[in-house]
Amino acid sequence: MKHDILTITLNPAVDYAITSPRVIPELKLRCSEPKVDPGGGGINVARAIRQLGGQVTALVAIGGTTGAHLLRLLALEGVPTVAFQGPGETRQSLSVTDEENQRQFRFVMPGPSWEEIDVTRGLMSIDQAAGEGTLVVLSGSQPPGVAKEFPSILAEHISGRGARLFVDTSGPALMNLAQTPHEAIHVLRMDSAEAEELAGRPLAEISDTADFARGLVRRGVATNVIVARGADGSVLSNGEGSWHCVSPAVKVVSKVGAGDSFVGAFTLSVALGEPLSDCLVRGVAAASAAVTAEATRLCDRDYVGRLTRKCQITRL
């Protein structure tokens, strides 16, 4: 069966979020009852799309009892899932909030190491799920053992299928991706720190970010490049120009899932055929809504709607 929006999560997790009166070394810390959510970049993108009223399928590599738990959590949230066997045991992650000062500590496990046969199995699963017109979202960290070239391999893999690829990755995979033109990559997203690392210089001003993003577009790295600037909103550049969008200030409760909420809202708007400037506004509103929610609860649909009407977008 082919799907309109397909998210890919190679390194999913079961996310635990707890609070403690104080987070200090050596003492035994008494914590709250954990809040448990399915996690990983593509999974959170799919959850955000579902919360915003869209249809999506999450393709997930799973393993062991934690993987089975993850699938149950996704079923409870009503996220349609295509699972394929990954190596080892699906990872877990933990966020701890210090109630005294509201600082949040995030502990992220690496996940099991992959072999070449695991990558081949993943590509075969993508082949079966992606077809003409599918928006394929590759989001989140890569498992140990997966080559940095994987996003580029995936782009070549789906280029003849009429599918469009949305990539939100980091580290060596992003560095490698930025070196080569890719016709199939419809959108490439990164944060400002990642953009500065690629650029090799500070991008202090919005105009600096837009110029950098336009450079990637001119080199054919992606059709659209988005750079998230945190509280300063996001910049989108493509062959038609550049835009900057920022939301009104909100109270930050947890930054977990903000980027994934952006990607989910943006992708859903693209699937609905909205102008890319409107897609940018929806993404920025969803990211802002996500930071006001506890743990990995992501973005509330009604609140995203209210923030969307208050976001400011400027053509640069």
Short mmCIF file of C-alpha atoms in Angstrom, two decimals:
data_model
loop_
_atom_site.label_atom_id
_atom_site.label_comp_id
_atom_site.label_asym_id
_atom_site.label_seq_id
_atom_site.Cartn_x
_atom_site.Cartn_y
_atom_site.Cartn_z
CA MET A 1 0.00 0.00 0.00
CA LYS A 2 1.33 3.46 -0.93
CA HIS A 3 0.92 6.46 1.36
CA ASP A 4 0.58 10.24 0.85
CA ILE A 5 2.86 11.10 3.80
CA LEU A 6 5.38 8.57 5.03
CA THR A 7 7.73 9.31 7.93
CA ILE A 8 10.87 7.23 8.44
CA THR A 9 12.39 6.57 11.85
CA LEU A 10 15.49 4.39 11.82
CA ASN A 11 16.37 5.05 15.45
CA PRO A 12 13.08 5.28 17.41
CA ALA A 13 12.81 5.44 21.17
CA VAL A 14 10.40 5.09 24.04
CA ASP A 15 10.64 8.48 25.76
CA TYR A 16 10.35 8.79 29.54
CA ALA A 17 9.85 12.22 31.13
CA ILE A 18 10.07 12.79 34.88
CA THR A 19 10.48 15.64 37.34
CA SER A 20 12.45 15.87 40.59
CA PRO A 21 12.36 18.58 43.29
CA ARG A 22 16.08 19.09 42.63
CA VAL A 23 18.62 17.46 40.33
CA ILE A 24 21.89 17.16 42.27
CA PRO A 25 24.70 14.58 42.24
CA GLU A 26 25.14 11.57 44.52
CA LEU A 27 21.87 11.77 46.45
CA LYS A 28 18.97 9.45 45.67
CA LEU A 29 16.45 11.58 43.78
CA ARG A 30 12.73 11.03 44.34
CA CYS A 31 11.01 11.48 41.00
CA SER A 32 7.50 11.86 39.67
CA GLU A 33 5.65 9.08 37.91
CA PRO A 34 7.09 8.92 34.39
CA LYS A 35 5.20 10.17 31.36
CA VAL A 36 5.82 7.71 28.55
CA ASP A 37 5.56 8.57 24.85
CA PRO A 38 6.68 7.05 21.55
CA GLY A 39 9.70 8.99 20.29
CA GLY A 40 12.23 9.50 17.55
CA GLY A 41 12.21 12.16 14.85
CA GLY A 42 9.93 10.58 12.25
CA ILE A 43 7.57 9.20 14.88
CA ASN A 44 7.15 12.63 16.46
CA VAL A 45 6.55 14.15 13.02
CA ALA A 46 3.80 11.57 12.43
CA ARG A 47 2.29 12.23 15.86
CA ALA A 48 2.25 15.97 15.17
CA ILE A 49 0.53 15.44 11.81
CA ARG A 50 -2.12 13.28 13.50
CA GLN A 51 -2.66 15.87 16.24
CA LEU A 52 -3.14 18.51 13.55
CA GLY A 53 -5.82 16.41 11.85
CA GLY A 54 -3.75 14.96 8.99
CA GLN A 55 -3.25 11.44 7.68
CA VAL A 56 0.21 9.89 7.85
CA THR A 57 1.95 6.53 8.13
CA ALA A 58 5.03 6.01 10.30
CA LEU A 59 7.61 3.53 9.01
CA VAL A 60 9.62 2.37 12.01
CA ALA A 61 12.52 0.00 12.70
CA ILE A 62 11.77 -1.92 15.88
CA GLY A 63 13.47 -4.52 18.04
CA GLY A 64 12.85 -6.46 21.24
CA THR A 65 10.37 -5.81 24.03
CA THR A 66 10.94 -2.04 23.93
CA GLY A 67 10.03 -2.11 20.24
CA ALA A 68 6.80 -3.96 21.04
CA HIS A 69 6.04 -1.36 23.72
CA LEU A 70 6.67 1.40 21.18
CA LEU A 71 4.16 -0.10 18.74
CA ARG A 72 1.52 -0.28 21.50
CA LEU A 73 2.08 3.39 22.32
CA LEU A 74 1.69 4.36 18.65
CA ALA A 75 -1.50 2.31 18.39
CA LEU A 76 -2.94 4.09 21.43
CA GLU A 77 -2.30 7.43 19.69
CA GLY A 78 -3.93 6.22 16.48
CA VAL A 79 -0.79 6.52 14.35
CA PRO A 80 -0.83 3.98 11.48
CA THR A 81 2.49 2.17 11.49
CA VAL A 82 4.54 0.04 9.12
CA ALA A 83 7.16 -1.77 11.20
CA PHE A 84 10.22 -3.62 9.97
CA GLN A 85 12.72 -5.61 12.00
CA GLY A 86 15.70 -3.62 13.18
CA PRO A 87 18.68 -4.98 15.08
CA GLY A 88 18.88 -5.38 18.84
CA GLU A 89 16.60 -3.64 21.29
CA THR A 90 14.81 -0.37 20.53
CA ARG A 91 16.38 2.39 22.61
CA GLN A 92 14.95 4.48 25.43
CA SER A 93 15.49 8.14 26.28
CA LEU A 94 14.93 10.16 29.42
CA SER A 95 14.25 13.81 30.20
CA VAL A 96 14.43 15.07 33.79
CA THR A 97 13.11 18.47 34.85
CA ASP A 98 14.46 20.17 37.97
CA GLU A 99 11.34 21.59 39.63
CA GLU A 100 13.31 24.18 41.59
CA ASN A 101 14.68 26.03 38.57
CA GLN A 102 12.79 24.36 35.67
CA ARG A 103 16.01 23.30 33.97
CA GLN A 104 15.60 20.22 31.82
CA PHE A 105 18.21 17.48 31.40
CA ARG A 106 17.88 15.19 28.38
CA PHE A 107 19.60 11.79 28.24
CA VAL A 108 19.59 10.20 24.78
CA MET A 109 20.76 6.62 24.22
CA PRO A 110 22.59 5.73 20.98
CA GLY A 111 20.43 2.79 19.90
CA PRO A 112 21.58 -0.59 18.54
CA SER A 113 24.26 -0.79 15.87
CA TRP A 114 23.14 -1.56 12.30
CA GLU A 115 24.67 -3.82 9.68
CA GLU A 116 24.38 -3.52 5.90
CA ILE A 117 21.56 -6.09 5.85
CA ASP A 118 19.53 -3.86 8.18
CA VAL A 119 19.90 -0.90 5.82
CA THR A 120 18.84 -3.07 2.88
CA ARG A 121 15.77 -4.24 4.81
CA GLY A 122 14.88 -0.64 5.57
CA LEU A 123 15.17 0.47 1.93
CA MET A 124 12.98 -2.45 0.83
CA SER A 125 10.32 -1.38 3.34
CA ILE A 126 10.46 2.18 2.03
CA ASP A 127 10.08 0.88 -1.53
CA GLN A 128 6.90 -0.93 -0.57
CA ALA A 129 5.39 2.09 1.18
CA ALA A 130 6.41 5.06 -1.00
CA GLY A 131 5.03 5.75 -4.46
CA GLU A 132 4.13 8.49 -6.91
CA GLY A 133 3.49 11.75 -5.05
CA THR A 134 4.43 10.45 -1.60
CA LEU A 135 5.97 12.97 0.78
CA VAL A 136 8.74 10.99 2.47
CA VAL A 137 10.05 12.49 5.72
CA LEU A 138 13.43 11.33 7.03
CA SER A 139 13.82 12.83 10.48
CA GLY A 140 15.93 12.13 13.53
CA SER A 141 19.30 10.66 14.33
CA GLN A 142 20.84 7.78 12.44
CA PRO A 143 21.60 4.58 14.34
CA PRO A 144 25.23 3.57 14.91
CA GLY A 145 26.56 1.72 11.89
CA VAL A 146 24.41 3.53 9.30
CA ALA A 147 26.64 5.34 6.82
CA LYS A 148 26.58 9.12 6.70
CA GLU A 149 25.63 8.76 3.03
CA PHE A 150 22.23 7.22 3.88
CA PRO A 151 20.12 10.37 3.22
CA SER A 152 21.83 10.73 -0.18
CA ILE A 153 21.29 7.03 -0.91
CA LEU A 154 17.62 7.40 0.03
CA ALA A 155 17.27 10.47 -2.21
CA GLU A 156 18.64 8.52 -5.17
CA HIS A 157 16.49 5.53 -4.22
CA ILE A 158 13.20 7.41 -4.45
CA SER A 159 14.14 9.84 -7.24
CA GLY A 160 12.56 7.63 -9.93
CA ARG A 161 9.37 7.07 -7.96
CA GLY A 162 7.96 10.58 -8.17
CA ALA A 163 8.25 10.91 -4.39
CA ARG A 164 9.50 14.04 -2.65
CA LEU A 165 11.91 13.84 0.27
CA PHE A 166 11.95 16.04 3.37
CA VAL A 167 15.19 15.62 5.36
CA ASP A 168 15.79 16.85 8.91
CA THR A 169 19.08 15.37 10.04
CA SER A 170 22.33 16.46 11.66
CA GLY A 171 26.01 15.67 12.15
CA PRO A 172 28.04 13.84 9.50
CA ALA A 173 24.88 12.91 7.55
CA LEU A 174 23.98 16.59 7.12
CA MET A 175 27.57 17.52 6.27
CA ASN A 176 27.66 14.84 3.57
CA LEU A 177 24.24 15.81 2.24
CA ALA A 178 25.29 19.42 1.78
CA GLN A 179 28.11 18.46 -0.62
CA THR A 180 26.00 17.05 -3.48
CA PRO A 181 23.01 18.14 -5.59
CA HIS A 182 19.82 16.11 -5.02
CA GLU A 183 16.79 16.44 -7.29
CA ALA A 184 14.56 14.38 -5.00
CA ILE A 185 15.16 16.44 -1.84
CA HIS A 186 12.22 18.81 -1.72
CA VAL A 187 13.05 20.27 1.69
CA LEU A 188 16.19 20.26 3.83
CA ARG A 189 15.85 21.60 7.37
CA MET A 190 18.48 22.35 10.01
CA ASP A 191 18.93 24.56 13.05
CA SER A 192 21.12 27.65 13.24
CA ALA A 193 24.04 25.88 14.97
CA GLU A 194 24.10 23.24 12.22
CA ALA A 195 23.88 25.94 9.55
CA GLU A 196 26.81 27.83 11.08
CA GLU A 197 28.85 24.64 11.17
CA LEU A 198 28.16 24.05 7.47
CA ALA A 199 28.83 27.68 6.61
CA GLY A 200 32.01 27.82 8.67
CA ARG A 201 31.04 31.23 10.01
CA PRO A 202 28.53 32.89 12.35
CA LEU A 203 25.09 33.62 10.89
CA ALA A 204 24.17 36.36 13.33
CA GLU A 205 21.60 38.18 11.22
CA ILE A 206 18.48 36.87 9.51
CA SER A 207 19.92 38.08 6.21
CA ASP A 208 23.05 35.96 6.83
CA THR A 209 20.89 32.88 7.31
CA ALA A 210 18.89 33.62 4.17
CA ASP A 211 22.06 34.09 2.10
CA PHE A 212 23.48 30.80 3.36
CA ALA A 213 20.23 28.93 2.60
CA ARG A 214 20.05 30.47 -0.88
CA GLY A 215 23.58 29.23 -1.53
CA LEU A 216 22.53 25.64 -0.81
CA VAL A 217 19.54 26.04 -3.13
CA ARG A 218 21.74 27.44 -5.92
CA ARG A 219 24.07 24.43 -5.60
CA GLY A 220 21.10 22.08 -5.96
CA VAL A 221 21.42 20.53 -2.48
CA ALA A 222 17.64 20.85 -2.05
CA THR A 223 14.74 22.67 -3.68
CA ASN A 224 13.84 24.38 -0.40
CA VAL A 225 16.14 25.00 2.57
CA ILE A 226 14.83 25.88 6.03
CA VAL A 227 16.97 27.10 8.91
CA ALA A 228 15.43 27.29 12.38
CA ARG A 229 16.72 30.19 14.49
CA GLY A 230 15.09 29.21 17.79
CA ALA A 231 13.00 31.98 19.34
CA ASP A 232 13.89 34.11 16.30
CA GLY A 233 11.69 31.96 14.06
CA SER A 234 12.69 30.20 10.84
CA VAL A 235 14.01 31.20 7.41
CA LEU A 236 12.93 29.51 4.18
CA SER A 237 14.81 29.95 0.90
CA ASN A 238 14.14 28.52 -2.56
CA GLY A 239 14.51 29.53 -6.18
CA GLU A 240 11.78 32.15 -5.83
CA GLY A 241 13.12 34.00 -2.80
CA SER A 242 13.48 33.93 0.97
CA TRP A 243 11.03 34.39 3.84
CA HIS A 244 11.38 34.82 7.58
CA CYS A 245 8.61 33.91 10.01
CA VAL A 246 8.46 34.41 13.77
CA SER A 247 5.71 33.66 16.27
CA PRO A 248 4.73 35.72 19.32
CA ALA A 249 6.64 34.98 22.51
CA VAL A 250 5.36 31.97 24.47
CA LYS A 251 6.19 30.40 27.84
CA VAL A 252 8.71 27.61 27.29
CA VAL A 253 7.89 24.43 29.24
CA SER A 254 9.83 21.86 27.21
CA LYS A 255 11.75 22.13 23.93
CA VAL A 256 11.34 18.41 23.25
CA GLY A 257 9.57 17.85 19.92
CA ALA A 258 9.51 21.48 18.75
CA GLY A 259 11.47 20.78 15.57
CA ASP A 260 9.43 17.67 14.82
CA SER A 261 6.21 19.66 15.29
CA PHE A 262 7.52 22.20 12.77
CA VAL A 263 8.27 19.46 10.27
CA GLY A 264 4.88 17.83 10.82
CA ALA A 265 2.89 21.02 10.34
CA PHE A 266 4.98 22.12 7.36
CA THR A 267 4.71 18.74 5.64
CA LEU A 268 0.96 18.54 6.21
CA SER A 269 0.52 22.00 4.69
CA VAL A 270 2.60 20.96 1.67
CA ALA A 271 0.44 17.84 1.27
CA LEU A 272 -2.66 20.06 1.33
CA GLY A 273 -1.24 22.17 -1.51
CA GLU A 274 -0.78 25.39 0.46
CA PRO A 275 1.74 28.06 -0.67
CA LEU A 276 5.15 27.47 0.88
CA SER A 277 5.02 30.78 2.74
CA ASP A 278 1.83 29.57 4.45
CA CYS A 279 3.51 26.22 5.16
CA LEU A 280 6.33 28.11 6.88
CA VAL A 281 3.85 29.99 9.07
CA ARG A 282 2.14 26.75 10.11
CA GLY A 283 5.48 25.16 10.93
CA VAL A 284 6.62 28.07 13.08
CA ALA A 285 3.27 28.15 14.90
CA ALA A 286 3.44 24.41 15.60
CA ALA A 287 7.00 24.64 16.94
CA SER A 288 5.98 27.46 19.27
CA ALA A 289 2.93 25.53 20.44
CA ALA A 290 5.10 22.48 21.15
CA VAL A 291 7.43 24.27 23.56
CA THR A 292 4.47 25.20 25.77
CA ALA A 293 3.54 21.51 26.29
CA GLU A 294 4.97 19.12 28.87
CA ALA A 295 7.23 16.21 27.96
CA THR A 296 6.74 15.11 24.33
CA ARG A 297 3.07 16.12 24.03
CA LEU A 298 3.92 18.14 20.91
CA CYS A 299 1.48 20.65 19.43
CA ASP A 300 -2.17 21.30 20.31
CA ARG A 301 -4.26 21.81 17.16
CA ASP A 302 -6.37 24.70 18.46
CA TYR A 303 -3.37 26.52 19.88
CA VAL A 304 -1.48 26.12 16.60
CA GLY A 305 -4.44 27.73 14.85
CA ARG A 306 -4.39 30.71 17.20
CA LEU A 307 -0.63 31.17 16.89
CA THR A 308 -0.81 30.88 13.10
CA ARG A 309 -2.97 34.01 12.99
CA LYS A 310 -0.43 35.90 15.11
CA CYS A 311 2.79 34.88 13.35
CA GLN A 312 4.64 37.54 11.37
CA ILE A 313 6.10 36.60 8.00
CA THR A 314 8.39 38.81 5.94
CA ARG A 315 9.72 38.34 2.44
CA LEU A 316 13.43 39.11 2.54
#
